[in-house]
XYZ file of C-alpha atoms in Angstrom:
688
model
C 75.626 45.022 -13.584
C 75.141 44.782 -9.691
C 71.334 45.957 -10.427
C 70.637 43.707 -13.347
C 71.638 40.453 -11.383
C 69.635 41.782 -8.170
C 66.474 42.097 -10.361
C 67.084 38.564 -12.003
C 67.211 37.126 -8.515
C 64.007 38.881 -7.140
C 61.982 37.658 -10.336
C 63.331 34.018 -9.448
C 62.461 34.641 -5.916
C 59.335 35.907 -6.542
C 58.551 32.889 -8.493
C 59.862 30.329 -6.110
C 57.426 31.719 -3.484
C 54.514 31.701 -5.669
C 55.232 28.349 -6.804
C 55.628 27.271 -3.235
C 52.383 29.375 -2.431
C 50.938 27.400 -5.421
C 51.660 23.965 -3.843
C 50.609 25.059 -0.385
C 47.262 25.838 -1.598
C 46.896 22.885 -3.810
C 47.788 20.406 -1.004
C 45.544 21.866 1.247
C 42.473 21.931 -0.847
C 43.432 18.422 -1.807
C 43.543 17.743 1.776
C 39.839 19.663 2.264
C 38.668 18.275 -0.888
C 39.271 14.383 0.113
C 37.367 15.278 3.231
C 34.237 16.368 1.671
C 34.841 20.433 2.622
C 33.968 21.820 -0.820
C 33.950 25.163 0.071
C 37.332 25.346 1.810
C 38.825 23.282 -0.795
C 37.327 25.669 -3.109
C 39.134 28.767 -1.597
C 42.466 27.225 -1.688
C 42.154 26.138 -5.405
C 40.925 29.853 -6.374
C 43.840 30.984 -4.640
C 46.268 28.600 -6.775
C 44.606 29.337 -9.673
C 45.290 33.348 -9.188
C 48.869 32.364 -8.372
C 49.615 30.273 -11.518
C 51.239 32.396 -14.459
C 49.018 32.334 -17.928
C 51.785 30.181 -19.488
C 50.861 27.153 -17.247
C 47.915 26.161 -19.144
C 47.841 23.063 -18.341
C 48.108 23.331 -14.477
C 45.514 26.292 -14.770
C 43.137 23.598 -16.397
C 43.866 21.063 -13.588
C 42.764 23.492 -11.261
C 39.912 24.767 -13.188
C 38.550 21.087 -13.230
C 38.708 20.366 -9.526
C 37.524 24.260 -8.796
C 34.352 23.204 -11.225
C 33.763 19.887 -8.863
C 33.947 21.811 -5.755
C 31.343 24.644 -7.241
C 28.960 22.094 -8.313
C 28.809 20.297 -5.339
C 28.215 23.751 -3.461
C 25.607 24.626 -6.233
C 27.097 27.586 -7.627
C 26.552 26.670 -10.933
C 27.400 29.803 -12.848
C 31.196 29.462 -11.006
C 31.071 25.815 -11.976
C 30.293 26.340 -15.522
C 33.118 29.062 -15.610
C 35.445 26.567 -14.391
C 34.912 23.840 -16.442
C 35.336 26.539 -19.607
C 38.458 27.019 -18.437
C 39.432 23.231 -17.885
C 38.166 22.677 -21.547
C 39.680 25.473 -23.146
C 42.887 24.286 -21.572
C 42.400 20.756 -22.811
C 42.582 19.274 -19.094
C 38.734 18.135 -19.169
C 37.730 14.162 -20.049
C 34.645 13.375 -22.134
C 33.297 12.537 -18.553
C 33.933 15.907 -17.555
C 32.222 17.395 -20.755
C 29.464 15.766 -19.820
C 29.481 17.430 -16.496
C 29.641 20.596 -18.045
C 26.731 20.032 -19.904
C 24.804 18.894 -17.058
C 25.258 22.577 -15.036
C 24.483 24.057 -18.561
C 21.302 22.398 -18.016
C 20.861 23.229 -14.618
C 21.405 26.986 -15.597
C 18.669 26.524 -18.129
C 21.197 27.451 -20.760
C 19.517 24.982 -23.122
C 20.769 25.223 -26.549
C 23.971 25.543 -25.245
C 23.636 22.223 -23.315
C 22.174 20.554 -26.280
C 25.244 21.103 -28.336
C 27.653 19.684 -25.839
C 25.385 16.841 -25.045
C 25.669 15.946 -28.795
C 29.288 16.309 -28.336
C 29.530 13.547 -25.797
C 27.486 11.204 -27.603
C 29.987 11.332 -30.508
C 32.152 9.710 -28.149
C 29.777 7.886 -26.042
C 26.683 6.798 -27.447
C 25.177 4.458 -25.150
C 25.958 7.002 -22.179
C 22.444 7.305 -20.419
C 23.039 10.972 -18.861
C 23.993 12.397 -22.029
C 21.069 10.745 -23.665
C 18.616 12.081 -20.751
C 20.604 15.215 -20.957
C 19.750 15.943 -24.764
C 16.556 14.757 -24.383
C 16.118 17.466 -21.327
C 17.461 20.120 -22.913
C 15.116 19.468 -26.041
C 12.061 19.091 -24.240
C 12.577 21.696 -21.064
C 11.621 24.415 -22.895
C 8.242 23.150 -24.111
C 7.307 22.178 -20.622
C 8.229 25.226 -19.005
C 5.758 26.912 -21.814
C 2.874 24.505 -20.898
C 3.139 24.622 -17.592
C 0.963 22.353 -15.604
C -2.264 22.978 -13.038
C 0.588 23.266 -9.927
C 0.850 26.594 -8.605
C 3.935 27.570 -6.514
C 4.645 30.034 -4.055
C 7.928 31.175 -2.436
C 7.339 30.988 1.753
C 9.512 33.557 3.110
C 8.175 33.262 6.573
C 10.465 29.871 6.870
C 13.307 31.144 4.926
C 16.386 32.666 5.779
C 19.400 34.079 3.925
C 20.710 30.636 3.988
C 19.749 27.094 3.257
C 16.449 26.004 4.306
C 15.233 22.903 3.124
C 13.484 19.470 3.460
C 9.938 20.182 5.116
C 7.814 17.381 6.605
C 4.530 18.557 7.809
C 3.250 16.876 11.241
C 0.714 16.964 13.557
C -2.853 15.403 13.707
C -3.867 18.929 11.698
C -0.828 19.353 9.675
C -0.010 22.431 12.176
C 3.806 21.686 12.565
C 6.410 22.255 9.803
C 9.745 20.709 10.517
C 12.759 21.536 8.232
C 16.316 21.870 7.667
C 18.088 25.160 8.086
C 21.658 26.471 8.106
C 20.569 29.912 9.669
C 22.548 31.707 11.804
C 20.237 30.579 14.751
C 21.700 26.894 14.147
C 23.360 25.310 17.054
C 27.408 25.882 17.305
C 29.855 28.665 16.234
C 32.122 27.508 13.765
C 31.385 27.676 9.948
C 31.333 24.215 7.719
C 34.425 23.471 5.779
C 32.124 21.826 3.440
C 29.284 24.674 3.161
C 30.836 27.512 4.579
C 27.652 28.671 6.087
C 26.950 26.988 10.227
C 26.401 23.454 10.485
C 22.643 22.598 9.855
C 20.094 21.848 12.465
C 16.249 21.257 12.444
C 13.837 23.922 13.154
C 10.239 24.039 13.458
C 7.474 26.469 12.755
C 3.728 26.021 14.126
C 0.741 27.588 12.849
C -2.054 28.583 14.906
C -6.255 28.653 14.599
C -6.013 31.097 11.807
C -3.572 29.607 9.478
C -0.605 32.304 10.494
C 2.675 30.561 10.668
C 4.987 31.305 13.572
C 9.063 32.440 13.404
C 10.963 28.983 12.996
C 12.542 28.227 16.171
C 15.071 25.367 16.653
C 13.295 21.899 17.857
C 13.558 21.541 21.867
C 15.722 18.820 23.467
C 18.890 17.204 22.879
C 18.134 16.455 19.114
C 20.239 19.739 17.507
C 24.228 19.623 18.032
C 27.136 21.472 16.629
C 27.341 19.207 13.689
C 25.063 18.927 11.185
C 21.413 17.518 11.263
C 18.596 17.505 8.595
C 16.374 16.263 5.753
C 14.281 14.671 8.587
C 11.433 12.077 8.593
C 8.688 11.109 10.966
C 7.088 7.576 11.571
C 3.428 7.143 11.682
C 2.739 7.655 14.783
C 4.849 11.016 15.005
C 6.969 9.563 18.306
C 9.933 8.627 16.139
C 12.261 11.001 13.925
C 14.557 9.913 11.464
C 17.127 12.086 10.436
C 20.402 12.489 8.568
C 23.412 13.353 10.856
C 27.237 13.935 9.681
C 29.323 14.666 12.472
C 32.741 16.498 12.013
C 36.103 14.518 11.766
C 39.583 16.285 11.557
C 40.822 13.425 9.687
C 38.423 11.445 7.680
C 35.613 12.291 5.207
C 32.374 13.284 6.233
C 29.917 10.222 5.852
C 26.592 10.770 6.373
C 24.389 8.471 8.358
C 20.726 8.072 9.467
C 19.733 8.374 13.124
C 16.837 8.287 15.244
C 15.323 10.237 17.852
C 12.098 9.840 20.465
C 9.723 12.550 21.191
C 9.181 13.235 24.764
C 6.072 15.653 24.831
C 7.368 18.542 22.358
C 10.856 17.899 23.333
C 13.271 15.747 20.867
C 15.736 13.572 22.643
C 19.380 13.028 21.668
C 19.545 11.134 18.424
C 21.141 7.451 18.227
C 22.730 6.026 15.170
C 21.207 3.802 13.578
C 22.761 0.786 11.892
C 21.298 0.179 8.268
C 24.663 -1.968 6.999
C 28.365 -2.859 8.339
C 29.383 -0.859 5.446
C 31.244 2.733 7.354
C 32.278 4.116 3.792
C 29.169 4.767 2.406
C 27.039 7.606 2.675
C 23.584 6.969 3.926
C 21.120 10.015 4.044
C 17.303 11.466 2.980
C 15.131 8.816 5.440
C 11.454 8.279 4.277
C 9.041 6.330 6.271
C 6.572 4.117 4.182
C 2.804 5.072 5.059
C 2.512 1.802 6.621
C 5.682 2.219 8.881
C 6.933 -1.051 7.193
C 10.037 0.459 5.265
C 12.830 2.887 5.653
C 13.753 4.401 2.393
C 17.007 6.248 1.896
C 19.872 7.545 -0.417
C 23.271 5.806 -0.480
C 26.379 5.372 -2.707
C 27.005 1.787 -1.247
C 28.383 -0.449 -3.572
C 25.610 -2.317 -5.702
C 23.696 0.583 -6.966
C 22.948 1.858 -10.489
C 25.639 4.895 -10.219
C 25.964 8.098 -8.386
C 23.122 8.410 -5.383
C 20.618 5.356 -5.585
C 17.666 4.800 -3.688
C 17.027 1.925 -1.116
C 15.222 0.591 1.304
C 15.121 -1.463 4.246
C 12.525 -3.227 6.122
C 11.707 -2.159 9.495
C 11.000 -4.777 12.185
C 10.514 -5.688 15.793
C 13.802 -7.120 15.808
C 15.352 -4.117 14.063
C 16.429 -3.446 10.533
C 16.934 -6.378 7.878
C 17.208 -6.763 4.184
C 18.275 -4.321 2.272
C 17.178 -3.490 -1.291
C 17.673 -1.530 -4.523
C 15.187 0.008 -6.031
C 16.597 -0.633 -9.376
C 14.979 0.791 -12.524
C 13.052 2.603 -13.326
C 13.843 4.733 -10.112
C 17.357 4.982 -9.733
C 19.705 5.896 -12.948
C 23.720 6.261 -13.410
C 22.833 10.009 -11.810
C 21.809 10.932 -8.449
C 18.258 9.629 -7.176
C 17.631 11.424 -3.567
C 14.918 12.665 -1.119
C 12.706 10.245 -1.305
C 9.189 10.597 0.176
C 5.417 9.395 0.396
C 2.234 10.926 -0.316
C -0.340 9.447 2.481
C -1.966 7.695 -0.915
C 1.274 5.603 -1.333
C 2.604 7.358 -4.339
C 6.163 7.392 -4.538
C 7.851 10.775 -4.873
C 11.696 11.320 -5.040
C 13.865 13.788 -6.696
C 16.915 12.726 -9.642
C 19.230 14.636 -11.945
C 19.406 11.186 -14.116
C 15.939 11.257 -15.866
C 14.892 13.506 -18.200
C 14.152 16.892 -16.445
C 14.071 20.632 -16.495
C 17.789 20.634 -14.898
C 19.531 19.717 -11.827
C 17.237 17.471 -9.553
C 13.502 17.362 -10.619
C 11.011 15.797 -8.779
C 9.138 12.606 -9.659
C 6.283 10.418 -9.234
C 6.302 6.469 -9.136
C 3.198 5.061 -8.998
C 2.576 1.040 -8.864
C 0.574 -0.470 -11.579
C -1.816 -3.430 -11.960
C 1.326 -5.508 -12.588
C 3.178 -4.111 -9.465
C 5.770 -2.354 -11.775
C 6.614 1.356 -11.376
C 5.370 3.794 -13.674
C 7.046 7.379 -13.568
C 5.605 10.835 -13.795
C 7.134 14.190 -14.515
C 4.709 16.985 -12.770
C 6.404 19.557 -15.241
C 6.874 23.108 -14.814
C 6.734 24.994 -12.256
C 6.789 22.131 -9.256
C 10.092 21.577 -11.699
C 12.529 23.777 -12.923
C 15.812 24.547 -13.660
C 17.447 24.139 -10.542
C 17.383 21.765 -7.972
C 13.455 20.774 -6.677
C 13.179 18.490 -4.175
C 11.944 17.284 -0.445
C 8.052 16.892 -0.904
C 5.368 16.963 2.114
C 1.740 16.999 1.795
C -1.210 18.366 3.818
C -2.902 14.773 4.543
C -4.764 13.352 1.670
C -4.740 16.646 -0.365
C -2.256 17.497 -3.141
C -0.566 20.292 -1.749
C 1.911 21.144 0.855
C 5.750 22.294 0.773
C 8.736 21.069 -0.844
C 12.612 23.042 -1.018
C 14.063 24.663 -4.534
C 17.216 26.882 -5.044
C 15.649 28.328 -8.612
C 16.472 31.556 -9.058
C 19.292 31.864 -6.357
C 22.542 32.982 -7.391
C 24.435 31.596 -4.225
C 22.382 28.430 -4.656
C 20.825 28.460 -1.417
C 17.841 26.511 -0.916
C 14.349 27.833 -0.070
C 10.993 26.341 0.835
C 8.065 26.945 -1.208
C 4.494 26.079 -1.117
C 2.709 23.545 -4.229
C -0.900 23.272 -4.878
C -2.510 21.366 -7.521
C -6.332 21.665 -7.409
C -7.669 17.983 -7.572
C -11.144 16.827 -6.563
C -11.186 15.009 -3.769
C -13.821 13.354 -1.749
C -12.621 12.864 1.991
C -13.889 11.612 5.224
C -12.968 13.379 8.595
C -13.833 11.106 11.774
C -13.675 11.420 15.349
C -13.783 8.519 17.495
C -14.585 9.608 21.315
C -16.137 8.483 24.189
C -19.736 9.343 24.823
C -19.781 12.413 27.249
C -15.369 11.943 27.535
C -12.239 12.614 25.539
C -10.879 11.026 22.392
C -9.819 7.465 21.943
C -6.971 7.304 20.057
C -6.571 3.575 20.271
C -9.774 3.244 18.315
C -9.643 1.731 15.106
C -12.259 2.095 11.975
C -12.825 -0.544 9.539
C -14.175 0.878 6.268
C -15.785 -0.958 3.933
C -17.289 -0.119 0.371
C -19.528 -1.563 -2.263
C -16.600 -1.261 -4.535
C -14.257 -3.910 -2.220
C -12.970 -1.282 -0.264
C -11.760 -3.275 3.171
C -9.558 -1.159 5.134
C -9.072 -0.867 8.952
C -7.485 2.616 9.563
C -5.744 3.658 13.005
C -7.109 6.972 14.637
C -4.497 9.952 15.238
C -3.720 11.312 19.078
C -6.935 13.656 18.709
C -9.089 10.949 17.784
C -9.450 11.817 14.340
C -8.791 10.212 10.755
C -9.058 11.229 7.207
C -10.091 9.062 4.162
C -9.942 9.480 0.560
C -13.510 8.018 -0.712
C -14.585 7.918 -4.440
C -17.616 8.779 -5.786
C -20.624 6.813 -6.314
C -19.461 4.291 -3.847
C -21.452 3.283 -0.477
C -19.219 2.947 2.427
C -20.007 1.591 5.603
C -17.545 2.821 8.709
C -17.490 0.836 11.915
C -15.393 2.281 14.905
C -14.185 0.027 17.596
C -11.901 0.483 20.601
C -11.355 -2.285 23.567
C -13.954 -1.300 26.531
C -16.433 0.052 24.357
C -19.300 -0.365 22.001
C -19.131 -0.419 18.656
C -20.388 2.874 16.287
C -21.410 2.788 12.521
C -21.907 5.373 10.235
C -22.927 5.302 6.421
C -22.101 7.402 3.679
C -22.426 7.673 -0.036
C -20.259 10.459 -2.090
C -22.100 11.454 -5.073
C -19.784 12.643 -7.873
C -19.147 16.490 -7.745
C -16.831 19.313 -9.647
C -15.041 20.520 -6.263
C -13.354 19.196 -3.391
C -15.379 18.049 -0.333
C -15.315 16.785 3.180
C -17.736 14.777 5.149
C -17.587 15.142 8.913
C -18.633 12.124 10.748
C -18.780 11.627 14.644
C -18.522 8.722 16.554
C -19.331 8.403 19.836
C -18.399 5.629 21.375
C -20.137 4.084 24.613
C -18.377 2.215 27.576
C -19.012 -0.905 28.555
C -17.732 -0.637 31.907
C -18.995 2.870 32.837
C -22.195 4.360 33.358
C -23.127 6.204 29.950
C -25.559 9.394 29.889
C -28.076 9.923 27.579
C -28.406 13.403 27.049
C -31.300 15.654 25.942
C -33.916 13.011 27.477
C -37.051 15.401 28.429
C -40.146 14.464 30.586
C -43.137 16.211 31.298
C -43.193 17.991 34.627
C -43.760 16.117 37.439
C -44.845 13.111 35.071
C -43.293 10.187 33.210
C -44.310 11.087 29.726
C -41.594 11.606 27.264
C -41.475 14.967 25.550
C -41.386 14.871 21.635
C -37.827 16.639 21.793
C -36.336 13.514 23.501
C -37.251 11.462 19.807
C -33.439 12.262 18.348
C -31.538 11.088 21.538
C -34.063 8.109 22.004
C -33.554 7.122 18.158
C -29.630 7.402 18.823
C -30.109 4.684 21.580
C -32.254 2.512 19.478
C -29.325 2.898 16.171
C -26.572 1.906 19.259
C -28.699 -1.143 20.251
C -28.995 -2.110 16.844
C -25.057 -1.773 15.988
C -24.658 -4.250 19.059
C -27.275 -7.001 18.912
C -25.294 -8.849 21.354
C -25.383 -6.448 24.104
C -27.947 -6.261 27.062
C -28.331 -2.881 29.039
C -29.638 -1.580 32.357
C -31.807 1.779 31.491
C -31.717 3.773 34.446
C -33.711 6.443 35.647
C -32.521 9.053 38.249
C -33.832 11.820 40.633
C -32.296 14.958 42.768
C -32.689 15.034 46.221
C -35.998 16.978 46.624
C -39.267 15.283 47.476
C -39.561 11.902 49.625
C -37.852 8.523 49.197
C -40.776 6.613 47.724
C -41.793 9.294 45.573
C -38.816 9.599 43.813
C -38.384 5.912 43.526
C -41.422 5.738 41.838
C -41.144 8.350 39.697
C -37.607 7.468 38.145
C -39.023 3.537 37.607
C -41.704 5.004 35.558
C -39.641 7.122 33.161
C -36.923 3.960 32.966
C -40.278 1.855 31.864
C -41.345 4.757 29.334
C -37.549 4.982 27.804
C -37.731 1.112 27.460
C -41.302 0.991 25.926
C -39.936 3.405 23.133
C -37.147 1.131 22.473
C -39.452 -2.044 22.390
C -41.611 0.072 20.177
C -38.816 0.710 17.635
C -37.911 -2.949 17.462
C -35.053 -3.764 20.143
C -36.243 -7.211 22.292
C -37.617 -6.650 25.724
C -35.278 -8.890 26.825
C -31.898 -7.122 25.975
C -33.490 -4.381 28.393
C -33.869 -3.712 31.960
C -35.304 -0.396 33.510
C -34.535 0.664 36.861
C -35.243 3.719 38.758
C -32.837 4.414 40.997
C -34.557 7.816 42.434
C -32.055 9.229 44.624
C -29.981 6.562 45.576
C -27.157 7.022 43.139
C -26.119 10.897 43.073
C -23.659 11.701 39.876
C -20.167 10.922 40.003
C -18.181 13.843 38.638
C -16.022 12.698 35.490
C -12.673 14.654 34.496
C -14.272 15.890 31.095
C -17.094 17.642 33.440
C -14.428 19.762 35.537
C -13.265 21.441 32.129
C -16.646 23.069 31.802
C -17.469 23.488 35.456
C -13.676 24.573 37.207
C -15.194 24.236 40.532
C -15.859 20.523 40.399
C -13.006 17.750 40.850
C -13.034 14.487 39.324
C -14.607 12.228 41.571
C -16.779 14.394 43.270
C -20.304 13.045 44.271
C -23.009 15.223 43.903
C -24.833 13.889 47.342
C -27.120 15.833 49.290
C -24.594 16.908 51.850
C -22.033 18.140 48.997
C -24.730 19.908 47.238
C -26.158 21.954 50.171
C -22.766 23.580 50.624
C -22.943 25.300 47.283
C -24.440 28.505 46.397
C -28.063 28.349 45.031
C -26.765 28.507 41.406
C -24.445 25.626 41.524
C -27.038 23.770 43.655
C -29.370 24.265 40.705
C -26.699 22.700 38.260
C -26.022 19.819 40.530
C -29.593 18.933 40.769
C -29.619 19.248 36.870
C -26.976 16.412 36.543
C -28.803 14.022 39.257
C -32.011 14.471 37.126
C -30.841 11.998 34.342
C -31.317 9.357 32.210
C -28.454 6.580 31.650
C -27.457 3.157 30.780
C -24.628 0.570 31.900
C -23.963 -2.501 29.424
C -25.041 -5.993 31.397
C -23.780 -8.677 29.029
C -22.149 -8.717 25.517
C -23.041 -12.303 24.775
C -26.540 -11.736 23.688
C -27.370 -13.951 20.929
C -23.947 -15.485 20.340
C -25.020 -18.956 21.368
C -27.869 -21.536 19.714
C -30.028 -23.431 22.254
C -27.316 -25.706 22.416
C -25.004 -23.571 24.080
C -22.696 -23.543 20.423
C -21.483 -20.288 19.293
C -23.107 -19.055 16.448
C -21.306 -18.364 12.981
C -21.580 -14.995 11.650
C -22.203 -14.058 8.277
C -19.337 -12.602 6.248
C -20.170 -9.640 3.989
C -19.530 -9.951 0.814
C -17.197 -7.852 -1.367
C -16.169 -7.086 -4.979
C -12.388 -6.127 -6.394
C -12.527 -2.860 -8.441
C -9.904 -0.392 -8.644
C -9.225 2.830 -10.835
C -6.403 5.153 -10.839
C -6.442 8.550 -13.000
C -3.524 11.158 -13.466
C -2.979 13.917 -15.420
C 0.823 14.052 -15.023
C 3.171 14.025 -17.866
C 4.279 10.632 -18.419
C 8.202 10.577 -18.569
C 8.648 7.384 -20.192
C 8.997 8.296 -23.871
C 9.254 5.709 -26.578
């Protein structure tokens, strides 16, 4: 009898211990869940579920439901499906929970099963948008996958790790840098995140060399990365400011994401500073994107006033800060989640959503503004989209190629970076603006005018370059200008072509304040007769003077120190006269030209650009006779060649601007017309 009572007591004690263990696990799990620590919460709920007896069906179902929600947040789709099934089996799932179960089936590619679940939900909730779009997705996705599209997609393992790698952003004048977010082991900090079970995310960068090879990704330098989460970044148009998502750790409060900014000094990014978009401290702000004109910050938020879930919002960027928050509304936002906004340089708006008809999870959508100023949405199909999450587009300039992120075909739900390309016929101008005999001019602007009504002003990049997409059968005029320099004009007509083509145009600008070398001017030996090979350079000077009709110049010829002063003076004057005579013969007004022969009076002063070619020279060196005679014979001859030059300097910039009475003449305004076309081969998701 004593033994039997002891056994019963042991069973009771064991049950009490198990019950206490369950309650402890549930309490810990609920605490982690309230803080958004889904990984840690799932671990506690899993332990609680394993300790619950099979007969406690209601409690097992309730715990399964909590597990399902955690796994859903962790992108552990198969586990989320199994947990939802348990909750449904134990009759603990609401209709909304069943809807989420169907959405997980869709994300797992179980389209037939998803159809049946969505039909069941619609019986109870016939007006539910997510259920309707879910059913449409389950019906259409197999067809989209079968038909495919012109997109090609390739996993880029050079960027990927065994953890999450996502939100790529191309940068650099030649798009030779790729920033992205990663939770790989090289990320800062030693602790694992309670949210994901991995290290907190950091921003990494990879660089492409001249041969097109990408380097091993490294954490960005500077004070940007911390032991907390940083990621999902975007760059300002000048690439000097980074906008990023940041999530700090707090043991007592939920982890609300916020947007921060970091400024770049040389190659290093400084410590980030939080950006206050609104005074709402209980909502998340994430996934920043900057409009191509730099005037709007787009972002994702769950703040009140949206359509449900996560919505895409925008706020204007002004010189006085941020102001005027706007929800993008329909058709962009839905009761589902809209995230990861980004822009193609041509202005097309890209985002990801699980609320629109798609293939499962987050799908990529394209929003274009129609002639009425309204958004039209397009689904680019498979393989850009998949049954998993697809998001975070970045483009290589005007071309429909670049990189994005996806967790397709990853059992653990990890995100990885993929390349994409849609072979479009794109004709572009690649222009370079620089000082004649000098460096690039990043402060320059280029005015583009076309006979189709095009009239735009472009800013050049840090290397003096710009890229512009042009249309076939349109006549373009491009005028480069920069303060302190003369203008330079180029004309171009792009014919219709069957393949993409890039036109390279050079815009060398002549300084208004410094002497400008006219290179490749040749004379007969010991004479002032211009040789035939000088024609090209002289015709370029004619073009320059015609493009700048209000300019007068001094045209000067120079000699080396050899020969008498009188001889050099006479010969240089004759040569200057010969050049001016050529210009007059080409239609340049005589009173715009002043020929001067300086002989050897003005030896050349070395500019910085020339020191890159001849490292034994220093900027500011003057090639006097005394300077030259200290050099060896080879260097002496080179210096004498540099002194024997023809150049010009601007005297006035007001020639012909005034009439006989001294009044300013009115310039003629160019005629423009309006014409706009928009073609797109993507799949329209607006189904009637």
